DNA sequence: CAGGATTATTTGTCCGGACATATTCTACGG
DNA sequence: CCGTAGAATATGTCCGGACAAATAATCCTG
């Protein structure tokens, strides 16, 4: 190889990491197969176990392999998925609203689930669960029309939680206290457009049949159980949903 | 507690990591300040440098500190931002469409930028740049109405690129070849609802004034320069935008 | 005092070794 | 044949040491 000295630009562990990534990319080691063990890498590349581990750690960080003590290193993907990070500071921002808005609860009842929502809620049509309806507006602008109409369904609520929820006259912040959002692991959001139904239009002080942005959010806990589903209907021009995806 | 040996559940480096996180959270070490050096941690916690580094690595992975060789470890955030990862396999998926659809280009010209888009495109109203218009539909269903109308603006195109773009009769895949999407670093998406203008409605085979989901996507390169802006208008019920946010 | 050269500090890379703990394999016994 | 106990295997944790490289601080010189 004839390395005088300055060849050292790329650290050894990165070289090994790259070779491993390449082995996976070309399919020399297929998805599902085991990568060489740390000690085998030590032999093959003439490196210490520390260096082998550093290389494997990088490959793991790329999301290409899964390591398990006692078992080994298994390939889980052929190419690194492009990961975009979306940073969200707190639960409010996750709900896409800051401190500036509040949700005024219009009604709260133990309602039967309509057929169109049954599958999304993972229950049978007609089953009853806590169901809230509220209007979100800017905290300081009482005269302005609301930003959106929000419908909330809460499956798997305990009897005690249900009681608290139905008494709910306060802001939505109480929701976070009653439900355990600290166990949040996954949120699925679906955005679509629809025209406003007449009753919704009235509440929202908007024209019937005008366009609206509908956001359906489902919050799952660590056990992947649906904690809450919220459907927000925003008349056009009152709301925009923005996300920024950053690579790596 | 009182367990003779099984106390070892939590590894030492994690204990140290937790103490450091706590120091940051309580403000004992403020944002902008330096964390103790590796050697200081070795002394203070009576651990090896390897263990200190492992602890610091974890804190770094949480996004709380920034490490720099020769300088030290600086606190960059008081609390770990909730990071949601969104995995996107390739540029197609980033555009939110798989292989199943294709964009048929209707028109391509060097058009003046309308006033309402000037600020988003970072240019003066009336400035000219390559501008494409196309209809996206399912690849195999030619009879079905299109999914959306897509308007594409390309600022900073070189003369050569502009020439290629205006000749564009092919699928949008050519766009990826003409423009350098490998340098993609940031995508900002904004979703809103609007009613369909009559001309758009005609192209889309939809009712005028009916609701539509409008997605504005801006693609920035590593130098944070706007590569491309695309505005897609989806008549209601033809498209839903879904994302799944996973914590850590 | 300004600016460059030198030195000290701090993290990065890499080696060696040892034991712990989780998993898998194997051999044994019922 | 099955299940279990033990052995073998593989990664996790933790220690020690050494030198490299980048940065920051200091000193020196014009």
XYZ file of C-alpha atoms (C1' of nucleotides) in Angstrom:
556
model
C 0.000 0.000 0.000
C 2.966 2.275 0.457
C 1.697 4.682 3.014
C 4.378 7.101 3.919
C 2.411 8.739 6.610
C -0.169 11.219 5.367
C -2.436 8.392 4.205
C -4.001 8.519 7.628
C -6.776 10.936 6.625
C -9.526 8.358 6.913
C -9.576 6.635 10.291
C -9.256 2.889 10.231
C -12.652 2.284 11.816
C -14.311 4.341 9.093
C -12.518 2.372 6.415
C -13.817 -0.828 7.945
C -17.264 0.701 8.341
C -17.294 1.624 4.667
C -16.256 -1.860 3.638
C -19.061 -3.329 5.705
C -21.580 -0.917 4.247
C -20.354 -1.862 0.799
C -20.667 -5.575 1.560
C -24.259 -4.964 2.533
C -25.040 -2.701 -0.403
C -23.729 -5.153 -2.981
C -25.636 -7.982 -1.358
C -22.482 -9.913 -0.489
C -24.156 -10.104 2.899
C -27.905 -10.235 2.371
C -30.581 -8.753 4.555
C -31.270 -11.200 7.321
C -27.757 -12.606 7.265
C -25.237 -12.188 10.019
C -22.285 -9.867 9.647
C -18.881 -11.230 10.735
C -18.420 -11.187 14.497
C -16.253 -8.593 16.160
C -13.417 -11.078 16.587
C -13.620 -12.165 12.949
C -13.359 -8.520 11.920
C -10.324 -8.158 14.181
C -8.643 -11.013 12.324
C -9.717 -10.053 8.848
C -8.809 -6.373 9.065
C -6.016 -6.719 11.603
C -7.587 -4.323 14.014
C -8.320 -4.320 17.706
C -11.740 -5.206 18.984
C -12.224 -1.586 19.986
C -11.818 -0.481 16.375
C -14.073 -3.240 15.108
C -16.729 -2.149 17.578
C -16.413 1.475 16.528
C -16.917 0.442 12.903
C -19.923 -1.691 13.762
C -21.359 1.087 15.845
C -21.327 3.351 12.812
C -22.999 0.753 10.651
C -25.587 0.320 13.382
C -26.140 4.071 13.592
C -26.850 4.061 9.868
C -29.704 1.705 10.555
C -28.276 -1.116 8.449
C -27.787 -3.695 11.179
C -29.144 -4.769 14.515
C -26.823 -6.013 17.212
C -27.713 -8.390 19.976
C -25.569 -9.529 22.831
C -24.841 -13.206 22.647
C -26.216 -13.428 19.148
C -24.315 -11.185 16.781
C -24.883 -8.529 14.177
C -27.721 -9.062 11.726
C -28.273 -7.077 8.539
C -31.659 -5.371 8.587
C -31.506 -3.138 5.503
C -29.550 -3.029 2.276
C -29.280 0.723 2.059
C -29.401 3.427 4.633
C -32.872 4.884 4.700
C -32.794 8.638 4.278
C -33.764 9.888 7.663
C -35.328 13.251 8.034
C -35.554 14.593 11.508
C -38.457 16.635 12.553
C -37.778 18.435 15.778
C -40.688 19.144 18.020
C -40.082 20.904 21.305
C -43.082 19.738 23.281
C -46.495 18.205 23.126
C -48.063 21.513 22.191
C -45.912 21.879 19.156
C -46.579 18.298 18.269
C -50.229 19.199 18.246
C -48.952 21.973 15.953
C -50.085 24.763 18.201
C -48.096 26.873 20.555
C -49.114 28.660 23.682
C -50.970 31.203 21.616
C -54.132 29.169 21.114
C -56.643 27.447 23.325
C -59.274 24.838 22.747
C -62.687 25.690 24.165
C -64.674 22.533 24.779
C -68.206 22.751 23.355
C -69.447 19.333 24.317
C -68.263 16.156 26.021
C -70.167 12.895 26.065
C -69.865 9.162 25.953
C -70.855 8.839 22.323
C -71.233 5.916 19.942
C -68.527 5.699 17.291
C -69.834 6.395 13.767
C -69.176 3.702 11.179
C -66.695 5.773 9.140
C -64.380 6.131 12.179
C -64.671 2.618 13.572
C -61.700 1.144 11.767
C -59.474 4.130 12.516
C -60.372 3.823 16.180
C -59.961 0.079 16.156
C -63.419 -0.678 17.493
C -66.860 -1.734 16.382
C -69.316 0.878 15.077
C -71.669 1.996 17.799
C -69.240 1.284 20.614
C -69.218 4.136 23.139
C -66.212 6.137 24.269
C -65.423 9.649 25.536
C -65.891 12.132 22.720
C -65.098 15.857 22.943
C -65.882 18.672 20.562
C -64.125 22.004 20.753
C -63.244 25.175 18.927
C -59.670 26.378 18.826
C -58.984 30.083 18.725
C -56.226 32.531 19.432
C -55.966 33.194 23.127
C -56.092 36.963 22.840
C -58.439 37.444 19.918
C -61.920 36.653 21.107
C -63.689 38.422 18.287
C -61.884 36.599 15.475
C -63.445 33.421 14.074
C -61.986 30.154 15.422
C -59.047 28.480 13.746
C -60.569 25.056 13.667
C -63.152 22.663 14.913
C -61.626 19.723 16.749
C -63.216 16.396 17.420
C -61.504 14.123 19.926
C -62.081 10.431 20.561
C -60.497 8.597 23.458
C -60.505 4.812 23.295
C -59.277 2.679 26.191
C -60.154 5.297 28.785
C -60.518 3.937 32.286
C -63.769 4.575 34.139
C -62.024 7.151 36.252
C -60.499 8.927 33.262
C -63.833 8.910 31.458
C -65.475 10.605 34.422
C -62.815 13.309 34.507
C -63.009 13.822 30.756
C -66.759 14.269 30.636
C -66.586 16.924 33.331
C -63.982 18.720 31.309
C -64.759 22.407 31.163
C -61.173 23.499 31.109
C -58.563 23.943 28.406
C -57.148 20.992 26.566
C -54.112 21.068 28.797
C -56.176 18.971 31.178
C -56.144 16.259 28.548
C -52.407 15.873 28.951
C -52.861 15.502 32.675
C -55.672 12.992 32.492
C -54.087 10.938 29.737
C -50.514 9.704 29.923
C -48.760 11.487 27.093
C -45.380 10.772 28.621
C -45.672 7.317 27.129
C -46.140 8.737 23.633
C -44.165 6.851 21.014
C -45.824 7.327 17.655
C -48.107 9.826 16.007
C -49.729 9.239 12.678
C -51.070 12.282 10.894
C -53.193 12.310 7.789
C -54.056 15.527 6.015
C -56.768 15.892 3.437
C -59.088 18.498 1.991
C -62.843 18.506 2.249
C -65.740 20.863 1.938
C -67.380 22.180 5.078
C -70.624 20.610 6.229
C -73.308 23.155 7.099
C -73.275 22.543 10.861
C -69.481 22.745 11.019
C -69.528 25.872 8.850
C -71.880 27.553 11.256
C -69.732 26.821 14.288
C -66.654 27.986 12.414
C -68.288 31.119 11.043
C -67.363 30.081 7.522
C -69.228 29.507 4.275
C -70.885 26.121 3.873
C -69.291 23.969 1.154
C -66.125 26.066 1.241
C -62.769 24.281 1.337
C -61.197 23.089 4.592
C -58.007 21.348 5.655
C -58.781 18.254 7.696
C -56.086 16.779 9.911
C -56.498 13.413 11.531
C -53.959 12.672 14.244
C -53.613 9.420 16.079
C -51.433 9.220 19.161
C -50.040 5.843 20.179
C -48.276 4.950 23.407
C -45.205 2.779 23.935
C -47.367 -0.326 23.846
C -48.640 0.934 20.474
C -52.099 1.441 21.897
C -54.164 4.301 20.540
C -54.351 6.941 23.272
C -56.322 9.552 21.390
C -57.566 10.460 17.965
C -58.154 14.071 17.039
C -59.774 15.351 13.865
C -59.306 19.046 13.214
C -61.152 20.892 10.482
C -59.579 24.189 9.395
C -61.437 26.484 7.016
C -59.175 27.591 4.179
C -56.811 30.483 4.786
C -57.041 30.108 8.553
C -54.338 27.504 8.852
C -51.308 26.078 7.093
C -49.424 22.983 8.093
C -45.674 23.287 7.686
C -42.924 20.790 8.261
C -39.285 20.942 7.580
C -37.448 17.762 6.774
C -33.722 17.810 7.223
C -31.460 15.106 5.989
C -29.368 13.572 8.723
C -32.694 -1.942 48.024
C -30.104 -4.050 49.808
C -28.955 -6.301 47.057
C -25.552 -7.779 47.415
C -24.484 -7.903 43.852
C -27.261 -7.395 41.336
C -26.959 -3.647 41.870
C -25.028 -3.563 38.609
C -28.192 -3.148 36.523
C -27.328 0.363 35.379
C -23.922 0.580 33.691
C -21.530 3.127 35.113
C -21.357 5.159 31.914
C -25.128 5.535 31.920
C -25.083 6.694 35.519
C -22.544 9.340 34.600
C -24.533 10.237 31.488
C -27.635 10.719 33.598
C -25.792 12.929 36.063
C -24.537 15.088 33.224
C -28.001 15.344 31.700
C -29.331 16.346 35.096
C -26.631 18.993 35.511
C -27.714 20.459 32.213
C -31.419 20.201 32.898
C -31.181 21.968 36.262
C -29.057 24.694 34.749
C -26.052 23.873 36.933
C -24.246 24.012 33.625
C -25.952 26.577 31.438
C -26.390 26.470 27.695
C -23.233 27.831 26.154
C -21.044 26.701 29.041
C -18.448 23.992 28.849
C -19.012 20.600 30.411
C -16.131 19.153 32.435
C -13.391 17.680 30.276
C -13.005 13.949 29.897
C -10.109 13.862 32.330
C -12.015 15.895 34.909
C -14.870 13.411 34.653
C -12.386 10.590 35.150
C -11.262 12.195 38.399
C -14.653 13.224 39.647
C -16.432 9.939 39.006
C -13.396 7.696 39.366
C -13.836 6.146 35.972
C -11.575 5.461 33.036
C -11.456 7.817 30.106
C -13.174 5.183 28.023
C -16.197 5.232 30.340
C -16.217 9.024 30.457
C -16.207 9.113 26.676
C -19.046 6.604 26.472
C -21.093 8.783 28.826
C -20.328 11.926 26.843
C -21.169 10.154 23.630
C -24.644 9.421 24.954
C -25.157 13.014 26.008
C -24.003 14.080 22.570
C -26.393 11.640 20.895
C -29.210 13.226 22.862
C -28.365 16.479 21.162
C -27.540 18.311 24.386
C -23.876 19.034 23.725
C -21.433 19.610 20.921
C -17.914 18.258 21.155
C -14.890 19.656 19.433
C -11.397 18.305 19.418
C -8.983 20.594 21.156
C -11.786 22.662 22.554
C -14.062 20.616 24.742
C -17.725 19.838 25.230
C -20.158 22.705 25.042
C -23.788 22.612 26.160
C -26.104 23.451 23.276
C -29.551 22.705 24.715
C -31.079 22.414 28.134
C -33.441 19.602 27.298
C -33.381 16.931 24.679
C -35.559 18.041 21.808
C -38.162 15.444 20.981
C -36.923 14.120 17.722
C -39.240 12.383 15.382
C -37.682 10.473 12.595
C -39.342 10.288 9.288
C -37.877 7.653 7.061
C -37.973 8.254 3.359
C -36.470 5.670 1.061
C -35.724 7.793 -1.968
C -36.457 10.994 -3.774
C -39.706 9.607 -5.114
C -41.035 8.930 -1.665
C -39.852 12.307 -0.556
C -42.003 13.738 -3.294
C -44.619 11.506 -1.657
C -45.183 9.375 -4.686
C -43.901 5.956 -5.473
C -43.202 4.317 -8.779
C -46.906 4.012 -9.403
C -47.433 7.529 -10.687
C -46.014 9.700 -13.421
C -46.052 13.385 -14.122
C -47.040 14.313 -17.651
C -45.646 17.714 -18.555
C -48.277 19.987 -20.127
C -46.200 23.061 -20.658
C -42.697 24.356 -20.063
C -41.611 27.942 -20.491
C -39.409 30.676 -19.158
C -42.182 32.487 -17.328
C -42.307 35.626 -15.186
C -42.850 34.932 -11.493
C -46.264 36.128 -10.235
C -46.204 38.516 -7.302
C -47.736 36.056 -4.827
C -44.832 33.600 -5.351
C -41.976 36.080 -5.482
C -41.084 35.991 -1.818
C -41.332 32.214 -1.611
C -39.007 31.946 -4.575
C -36.685 34.591 -3.244
C -36.812 36.788 -6.300
C -38.470 39.905 -7.665
C -41.945 39.694 -9.217
C -41.731 39.456 -12.965
C -38.316 37.806 -12.964
C -38.195 34.924 -15.416
C -37.264 31.355 -14.649
C -38.058 27.854 -15.957
C -41.633 26.969 -15.105
C -43.276 23.599 -15.746
C -46.871 22.540 -15.493
C -47.911 18.922 -15.349
C -50.612 16.466 -14.421
C -49.824 13.521 -12.215
C -51.721 10.305 -12.710
C -51.444 6.634 -11.987
C -49.139 4.967 -14.431
C -51.536 2.231 -15.421
C -54.866 4.013 -15.247
C -55.108 6.310 -18.213
C -58.857 6.741 -18.048
C -58.967 7.859 -14.403
C -58.802 11.585 -13.661
C -55.360 12.889 -12.621
C -54.289 12.947 -8.983
C -53.045 16.471 -9.037
C -51.915 19.449 -10.992
C -48.293 20.322 -10.310
C -46.599 23.612 -10.929
C -42.816 23.673 -10.760
C -40.503 26.667 -10.545
C -36.750 26.364 -10.870
C -34.681 29.327 -9.705
C -30.915 29.464 -10.184
C -31.024 27.243 -13.239
C -27.950 27.546 -15.450
C -28.451 28.427 -19.097
C -27.713 24.856 -20.027
C -30.129 23.428 -17.488
C -32.829 25.871 -18.582
C -32.458 24.708 -22.170
C -32.798 21.062 -21.169
C -35.776 21.810 -18.931
C -37.738 23.679 -21.577
C -37.332 20.816 -24.018
C -38.634 18.470 -21.352
C -41.204 16.149 -22.860
C -40.337 13.239 -20.661
C -41.317 12.144 -17.174
C -40.274 14.084 -14.137
C -37.471 11.649 -13.536
C -35.508 13.789 -15.954
C -35.749 16.557 -13.423
C -33.632 14.580 -10.987
C -31.042 14.113 -13.682
C -30.936 17.707 -14.793
C -30.963 19.138 -11.289
C -28.580 17.971 -8.588
C -30.814 16.376 -5.999
C -27.876 14.541 -4.478
C -27.039 17.767 -2.703
C -30.482 17.898 -1.108
C -30.379 18.898 2.532
C -33.695 20.409 3.505
C -37.266 20.258 2.306
C -39.932 22.571 3.571
C -43.510 21.518 2.976
C -46.588 23.585 3.569
C -50.056 22.120 3.246
C -53.213 24.133 2.976
C -56.722 23.882 1.600
C -58.155 25.976 -1.170
C -60.989 25.932 -3.637
C -60.294 24.990 -7.236
C -59.989 27.736 -9.807
C -62.007 27.089 -12.946
C -59.047 26.517 -15.259
C -57.401 24.120 -12.801
C -60.704 22.338 -12.256
C -61.045 21.740 -15.968
C -57.594 20.220 -16.295
C -58.231 18.067 -13.245
C -61.699 16.983 -14.348
C -63.141 18.235 -11.073
C -65.871 20.652 -10.030
C -64.917 24.328 -9.977
C -64.851 25.803 -6.461
C -64.651 22.352 -4.906
C -62.096 21.749 -2.148
C -58.484 20.856 -2.879
C -55.370 20.053 -0.890
C -52.497 22.297 -1.903
C -48.945 21.256 -1.096
C -46.067 23.632 -1.514
C -42.652 21.972 -1.366
C -39.359 23.774 -1.428
C -36.159 21.801 -1.913
C -32.908 23.316 -0.665
C -29.384 22.105 -1.347
C -26.452 21.836 1.032
C -25.661 25.493 0.493
C -29.272 26.177 1.484
C -30.066 27.393 -1.987
C -33.550 26.784 -3.325
C -33.265 24.120 -6.015
C -36.920 23.771 -6.872
C -40.360 24.744 -5.701
C -43.346 22.558 -6.513
C -46.975 23.394 -5.880
C -49.352 20.471 -6.162
C -53.115 20.883 -6.154
C -55.081 17.739 -5.279
C -58.863 17.735 -5.621
C -60.483 16.359 -2.492
C -60.712 12.605 -2.063
C -57.992 11.982 -4.624
C -55.116 12.335 -2.205
C -54.218 12.152 1.469
C -50.927 13.157 2.967
C -49.770 10.865 5.763
C -46.741 11.007 7.977
C -45.740 8.967 10.902
C -43.651 10.568 13.600
C -41.754 8.247 15.877
C -40.067 9.371 18.992
C -36.410 8.420 19.039
C 0.672 46.295 19.893
C -0.040 42.987 16.052
C 0.942 38.810 14.254
C 3.193 34.597 13.935
C 5.415 30.677 16.279
C 5.327 27.726 20.219
C 3.225 25.292 23.942
C -0.553 23.414 26.517
C -5.021 21.559 26.485
C -8.596 18.583 24.833
C -10.792 15.356 22.056
C -9.969 11.588 18.401
C -7.986 7.263 17.203
C -6.122 2.802 18.316
C -4.029 -0.849 20.899
C -3.947 -4.291 24.767
C -6.516 -6.957 28.419
C -10.332 -8.695 31.587
C -14.737 -9.977 33.125
C -20.109 -9.715 32.694
C -24.201 -11.053 30.512
C -27.228 -12.578 26.966
C -27.903 -15.998 23.493
C -27.219 -20.251 21.154
C -25.611 -24.811 20.833
C -24.780 -29.380 22.743
C -24.837 -33.211 25.491
C -26.991 -35.574 28.971
C -30.713 -37.697 31.451
C -35.421 -38.726 32.121
C -38.196 -37.298 22.182
C -38.137 -33.491 25.160
C -36.385 -30.489 28.370
C -32.715 -28.926 31.059
C -28.055 -27.939 32.539
C -23.841 -26.667 31.085
C -20.514 -25.146 27.536
C -19.425 -22.253 23.829
C -20.091 -17.952 21.617
C -20.906 -12.992 20.955
C -21.671 -8.571 22.460
C -21.555 -5.238 26.601
C -18.935 -2.998 30.072
C -14.697 -1.240 31.968
C -9.859 -0.651 32.818
C -5.058 0.609 31.359
C -1.903 2.974 27.990
C -0.105 5.700 23.861
C 0.071 8.878 20.188
C -2.407 12.128 16.688
C -4.773 16.216 15.564
C -7.358 20.308 16.365
C -7.976 24.140 19.171
C -6.829 27.643 22.561
C -3.512 30.018 25.249
C 1.002 31.888 25.612
C 5.157 33.783 24.315
C 8.121 36.052 21.359
C 9.519 39.091 17.845
C 9.341 42.915 14.764
